[in-house]
Amino acid sequence: MTGLVKFAGGFAIAAMIAAMPLVAGAAEDPKDVIDYREHIMKTLDAQTAALGMIVSTQVTDENLVAHTEAIAITAKQALASFKLNVPGGESKPEVWKNWPDFEKRMNEFVEKTDKLAKSAKTGGVPVVMEQMVDALTCKGCHDVYREKK
Ligand code: HEC
């Protein structure tokens, strides 16, 4: 445990571990629930931006597959982060009022990004360019469920 402090941010990590509840699944702090889903969304944002730089030929395409895989994995993490009905952040209350629709959109997002990652492996940049608009349903969901602040 003492080794942790050698890393940048080690104090924060140690503090988090110290704050861990003894019982797994103990009530989650609303602020943590919101922070968690926002971290996942920010990851999607960064990976999508990186992918955009590749398809617009600003940078090398060496990581094309890795970025599409990162987006597919992060998409899979997103749904669970919204399961607790905790209003706040930029989420509209409709996320939980219309949960079946929200869940359906998330599941479609998972399926499509999974397909995009597979296409990237076989078809490279041209196929990703063809499929990315359909696969990255970010705006469609945000228009309905995200409060722009
Ligand atoms: C099925 C719905 C859905 C999909 C798909 C989705 N998002 Fe989101 N996103 C949300 C919701 C809801 C919020 C508000 C979260 C909060 O702050 O409580 C959000 C918030 C965000 C935020 C703000 C995070 C912050 O720090 O406040 C970013 C950035 C973001 N999304 C990017 C993306 C990107 C990029 C994609 C696609 C690659 C994507 N999202 C796909 C629903 C979605």
mmCIF file of C-alpha atoms and ligand atoms in Angstrom:
data_model
loop_
_atom_site.group_PDB
_atom_site.id
_atom_site.type_symbol
_atom_site.label_atom_id
_atom_site.label_comp_id
_atom_site.label_asym_id
_atom_site.label_seq_id
_atom_site.Cartn_x
_atom_site.Cartn_y
_atom_site.Cartn_z
ATOM 1 C CA MET A 1 0.000 0.000 0.000
ATOM 2 C CA THR A 2 2.861 2.427 0.778
ATOM 3 C CA GLY A 3 4.037 2.046 -2.844
ATOM 4 C CA LEU A 4 0.942 3.859 -4.030
ATOM 5 C CA VAL A 5 2.185 7.303 -2.998
ATOM 6 C CA LYS A 6 5.040 7.023 -5.498
ATOM 7 C CA PHE A 7 2.565 7.490 -8.321
ATOM 8 C CA ALA A 8 1.165 10.851 -9.321
ATOM 9 C CA GLY A 9 -2.308 10.967 -7.807
ATOM 10 C CA GLY A 10 -1.374 8.213 -5.396
ATOM 11 C CA PHE A 11 -2.801 10.103 -2.453
ATOM 12 C CA ALA A 12 -6.167 10.323 -4.130
ATOM 13 C CA ILE A 13 -6.135 6.608 -4.863
ATOM 14 C CA ALA A 14 -5.170 5.759 -1.307
ATOM 15 C CA ALA A 15 -7.905 8.044 0.003
ATOM 16 C CA MET A 16 -10.491 6.372 -2.226
ATOM 17 C CA ILE A 17 -9.484 2.952 -0.995
ATOM 18 C CA ALA A 18 -9.693 4.143 2.603
ATOM 19 C CA ALA A 19 -13.197 5.462 1.928
ATOM 20 C CA MET A 20 -14.447 2.184 0.453
ATOM 21 C CA PRO A 21 -17.461 0.836 2.288
ATOM 22 C CA LEU A 22 -16.968 -2.556 3.911
ATOM 23 C CA VAL A 23 -20.169 -3.861 2.403
ATOM 24 C CA ALA A 24 -20.163 -4.101 -1.371
ATOM 25 C CA GLY A 25 -23.194 -2.433 -2.919
ATOM 26 C CA ALA A 26 -23.743 -0.056 -0.033
ATOM 27 C CA ALA A 27 -25.766 3.031 -0.968
ATOM 28 C CA GLU A 28 -23.955 5.044 -3.597
ATOM 29 C CA ASP A 29 -23.384 8.746 -3.096
ATOM 30 C CA PRO A 30 -25.459 10.673 -5.709
ATOM 31 C CA LYS A 31 -22.449 12.830 -6.601
ATOM 32 C CA ASP A 32 -20.386 9.709 -7.279
ATOM 33 C CA VAL A 33 -23.138 8.227 -9.452
ATOM 34 C CA ILE A 34 -23.192 11.399 -11.573
ATOM 35 C CA ASP A 35 -19.376 11.684 -11.709
ATOM 36 C CA TYR A 36 -19.132 8.061 -12.797
ATOM 37 C CA ARG A 37 -21.502 8.368 -15.755
ATOM 38 C CA GLU A 38 -19.841 11.656 -16.768
ATOM 39 C CA HIS A 39 -16.382 10.024 -16.743
ATOM 40 C CA ILE A 40 -17.705 7.381 -19.125
ATOM 41 C CA MET A 41 -19.251 10.016 -21.407
ATOM 42 C CA LYS A 42 -16.001 12.018 -21.413
ATOM 43 C CA THR A 43 -14.127 8.884 -22.449
ATOM 44 C CA LEU A 44 -16.538 8.467 -25.367
ATOM 45 C CA ASP A 45 -15.961 12.098 -26.258
ATOM 46 C CA ALA A 46 -12.164 11.808 -26.264
ATOM 47 C CA GLN A 47 -12.107 8.537 -28.204
ATOM 48 C CA THR A 48 -14.582 9.843 -30.779
ATOM 49 C CA ALA A 49 -12.523 13.020 -31.227
ATOM 50 C CA ALA A 50 -9.377 10.932 -31.741
ATOM 51 C CA LEU A 51 -11.170 8.748 -34.291
ATOM 52 C CA GLY A 52 -12.382 11.884 -36.079
ATOM 53 C CA MET A 53 -8.778 13.089 -36.413
ATOM 54 C CA ILE A 54 -7.824 9.782 -38.018
ATOM 55 C CA VAL A 55 -10.634 9.689 -40.577
ATOM 56 C CA SER A 56 -9.962 13.300 -41.532
ATOM 57 C CA THR A 57 -6.301 12.257 -42.112
ATOM 58 C CA GLN A 58 -4.893 14.720 -39.562
ATOM 59 C CA VAL A 59 -2.984 11.934 -37.808
ATOM 60 C CA THR A 60 -1.702 8.423 -38.477
ATOM 61 C CA ASP A 61 -4.333 5.670 -38.740
ATOM 62 C CA GLU A 62 -2.221 3.208 -36.734
ATOM 63 C CA ASN A 63 -4.710 3.219 -33.827
ATOM 64 C CA LEU A 64 -7.880 3.081 -35.907
ATOM 65 C CA VAL A 65 -8.980 -0.330 -34.620
ATOM 66 C CA ALA A 66 -7.971 0.436 -31.024
ATOM 67 C CA HIS A 67 -10.085 3.614 -30.951
ATOM 68 C CA THR A 68 -13.149 1.888 -32.370
ATOM 69 C CA GLU A 69 -12.682 -0.881 -29.793
ATOM 70 C CA ALA A 70 -12.320 1.662 -26.990
ATOM 71 C CA ILE A 71 -15.595 3.272 -28.080
ATOM 72 C CA ALA A 72 -17.332 -0.132 -28.221
ATOM 73 C CA ILE A 73 -16.086 -1.072 -24.738
ATOM 74 C CA THR A 74 -17.037 2.302 -23.270
ATOM 75 C CA ALA A 75 -20.487 2.045 -24.856
ATOM 76 C CA LYS A 76 -20.938 -1.219 -22.939
ATOM 77 C CA GLN A 77 -20.045 0.551 -19.690
ATOM 78 C CA ALA A 78 -22.509 3.386 -20.212
ATOM 79 C CA LEU A 79 -25.862 1.707 -19.537
ATOM 80 C CA ALA A 80 -24.960 0.460 -16.050
ATOM 81 C CA SER A 81 -23.861 3.968 -15.062
ATOM 82 C CA PHE A 82 -27.424 5.259 -15.630
ATOM 83 C CA LYS A 83 -29.302 2.446 -13.876
ATOM 84 C CA LEU A 84 -29.713 4.279 -10.575
ATOM 85 C CA ASN A 85 -32.327 7.016 -10.815
ATOM 86 C CA VAL A 86 -30.158 9.926 -9.771
ATOM 87 C CA PRO A 87 -31.239 13.168 -11.447
ATOM 88 C CA GLY A 88 -28.595 15.824 -11.881
ATOM 89 C CA GLY A 89 -25.564 16.480 -13.958
ATOM 90 C CA GLU A 90 -26.776 17.067 -17.493
ATOM 91 C CA SER A 91 -29.280 14.209 -17.461
ATOM 92 C CA LYS A 92 -32.923 15.088 -18.019
ATOM 93 C CA PRO A 93 -35.436 13.324 -15.742
ATOM 94 C CA GLU A 94 -36.740 11.666 -18.940
ATOM 95 C CA VAL A 95 -33.788 9.228 -18.773
ATOM 96 C CA TRP A 96 -35.626 7.430 -15.970
ATOM 97 C CA LYS A 97 -39.201 8.379 -16.937
ATOM 98 C CA ASN A 98 -38.668 6.808 -20.379
ATOM 99 C CA TRP A 99 -36.227 4.147 -19.213
ATOM 100 C CA PRO A 100 -37.269 1.452 -21.769
ATOM 101 C CA ASP A 101 -36.563 3.880 -24.634
ATOM 102 C CA PHE A 102 -33.283 5.072 -23.093
ATOM 103 C CA GLU A 103 -32.177 1.480 -22.521
ATOM 104 C CA LYS A 104 -33.102 0.546 -26.098
ATOM 105 C CA ARG A 105 -31.023 3.442 -27.446
ATOM 106 C CA MET A 106 -28.049 2.436 -25.305
ATOM 107 C CA ASN A 107 -28.299 -1.183 -26.437
ATOM 108 C CA GLU A 108 -28.468 -0.124 -30.084
ATOM 109 C CA PHE A 109 -25.440 2.110 -29.501
ATOM 110 C CA VAL A 110 -23.576 -0.908 -28.062
ATOM 111 C CA GLU A 111 -24.511 -3.110 -31.038
ATOM 112 C CA LYS A 112 -23.582 -0.502 -33.630
ATOM 113 C CA THR A 113 -20.250 0.442 -32.071
ATOM 114 C CA ASP A 114 -19.416 -3.247 -31.763
ATOM 115 C CA LYS A 115 -20.105 -3.643 -35.473
ATOM 116 C CA LEU A 116 -18.009 -0.539 -36.210
ATOM 117 C CA ALA A 117 -15.035 -2.040 -34.343
ATOM 118 C CA LYS A 118 -15.362 -5.254 -36.352
ATOM 119 C CA SER A 119 -15.591 -3.312 -39.621
ATOM 120 C CA ALA A 120 -12.492 -1.305 -38.695
ATOM 121 C CA LYS A 121 -10.512 -4.537 -38.467
ATOM 122 C CA THR A 122 -11.486 -5.760 -41.907
ATOM 123 C CA GLY A 123 -12.231 -2.589 -43.887
ATOM 124 C CA GLY A 124 -10.019 0.085 -42.367
ATOM 125 C CA VAL A 125 -10.624 3.819 -42.649
ATOM 126 C CA PRO A 126 -12.961 3.762 -45.698
ATOM 127 C CA VAL A 127 -15.484 1.437 -44.041
ATOM 128 C CA VAL A 128 -15.283 3.301 -40.724
ATOM 129 C CA MET A 129 -16.039 6.530 -42.575
ATOM 130 C CA GLU A 130 -19.041 4.863 -44.169
ATOM 131 C CA GLN A 131 -20.473 3.477 -40.917
ATOM 132 C CA MET A 132 -19.500 5.988 -38.240
ATOM 133 C CA VAL A 133 -22.348 8.429 -38.686
ATOM 134 C CA ASP A 134 -24.869 5.639 -38.249
ATOM 135 C CA ALA A 135 -22.958 4.006 -35.364
ATOM 136 C CA LEU A 136 -22.212 7.094 -33.288
ATOM 137 C CA THR A 137 -25.730 7.932 -32.164
ATOM 138 C CA CYS A 138 -24.461 10.430 -29.593
ATOM 139 C CA LYS A 139 -26.397 13.448 -30.848
ATOM 140 C CA GLY A 140 -29.673 11.579 -31.319
ATOM 141 C CA CYS A 141 -29.662 10.586 -27.670
ATOM 142 C CA HIS A 142 -28.370 13.911 -26.348
ATOM 143 C CA ASP A 143 -31.102 15.815 -28.198
ATOM 144 C CA VAL A 144 -33.701 13.957 -26.157
ATOM 145 C CA TYR A 145 -31.996 13.088 -22.865
ATOM 146 C CA ARG A 146 -29.205 15.577 -22.207
ATOM 147 C CA GLU A 147 -29.636 19.045 -20.756
ATOM 148 C CA LYS A 148 -27.157 21.334 -22.461
ATOM 149 C CA LYS A 149 -25.671 23.569 -19.774
HETATM 150 C C1 HEC B 1 -28.438 6.617 -25.203
HETATM 151 C C2 HEC B 1 -28.011 7.938 -24.796
HETATM 152 C C3 HEC B 1 -26.624 8.466 -25.012
HETATM 153 C C4 HEC B 1 -25.707 8.109 -25.973
HETATM 154 C C5 HEC B 1 -25.836 7.070 -27.076
HETATM 155 C C6 HEC B 1 -24.556 8.951 -25.761
HETATM 156 N N1 HEC B 1 -24.766 9.783 -24.695
HETATM 157 FE FE1 HEC B 1 -23.459 11.213 -24.024
HETATM 158 N N2 HEC B 1 -24.765 11.705 -22.530
HETATM 159 C C7 HEC B 1 -26.021 11.142 -22.339
HETATM 160 C C8 HEC B 1 -26.619 11.719 -21.153
HETATM 161 C C9 HEC B 1 -27.979 11.379 -20.590
HETATM 162 C C10 HEC B 1 -25.696 12.650 -20.645
HETATM 163 C C11 HEC B 1 -25.816 13.501 -19.372
HETATM 164 C C12 HEC B 1 -25.036 12.786 -18.255
HETATM 165 C C13 HEC B 1 -25.047 13.577 -16.941
HETATM 166 O O1 HEC B 1 -24.346 14.581 -16.840
HETATM 167 O O2 HEC B 1 -25.816 13.178 -16.040
HETATM 168 C C14 HEC B 1 -24.545 12.629 -21.543
HETATM 169 C C15 HEC B 1 -23.427 13.430 -21.387
HETATM 170 C C16 HEC B 1 -22.371 13.492 -22.262
HETATM 171 C C17 HEC B 1 -21.236 14.382 -22.129
HETATM 172 C C18 HEC B 1 -21.021 15.406 -21.007
HETATM 173 C C19 HEC B 1 -20.303 14.736 -19.861
HETATM 174 C C20 HEC B 1 -20.014 15.702 -18.732
HETATM 175 O O3 HEC B 1 -18.885 15.783 -18.290
HETATM 176 O O4 HEC B 1 -20.928 16.389 -18.266
HETATM 177 C C21 HEC B 1 -20.415 14.130 -23.202
HETATM 178 C C22 HEC B 1 -19.105 14.834 -23.512
HETATM 179 C C23 HEC B 1 -21.015 13.062 -23.982
HETATM 180 N N3 HEC B 1 -22.209 12.693 -23.386
HETATM 181 C C24 HEC B 1 -20.470 12.518 -25.129
HETATM 182 C C25 HEC B 1 -21.027 11.445 -25.836
HETATM 183 C C26 HEC B 1 -20.467 10.891 -27.061
HETATM 184 C C27 HEC B 1 -19.217 11.420 -27.754
HETATM 185 C C28 HEC B 1 -21.283 9.876 -27.444
HETATM 186 C C29 HEC B 1 -21.191 8.986 -28.649
HETATM 187 C C30 HEC B 1 -19.918 8.431 -29.065
HETATM 188 C C31 HEC B 1 -22.369 9.805 -26.474
HETATM 189 N N4 HEC B 1 -22.164 10.775 -25.523
HETATM 190 C C32 HEC B 1 -23.418 8.901 -26.550
HETATM 191 C C33 HEC B 1 -26.611 10.189 -23.140
HETATM 192 C C34 HEC B 1 -26.023 9.531 -24.214
#
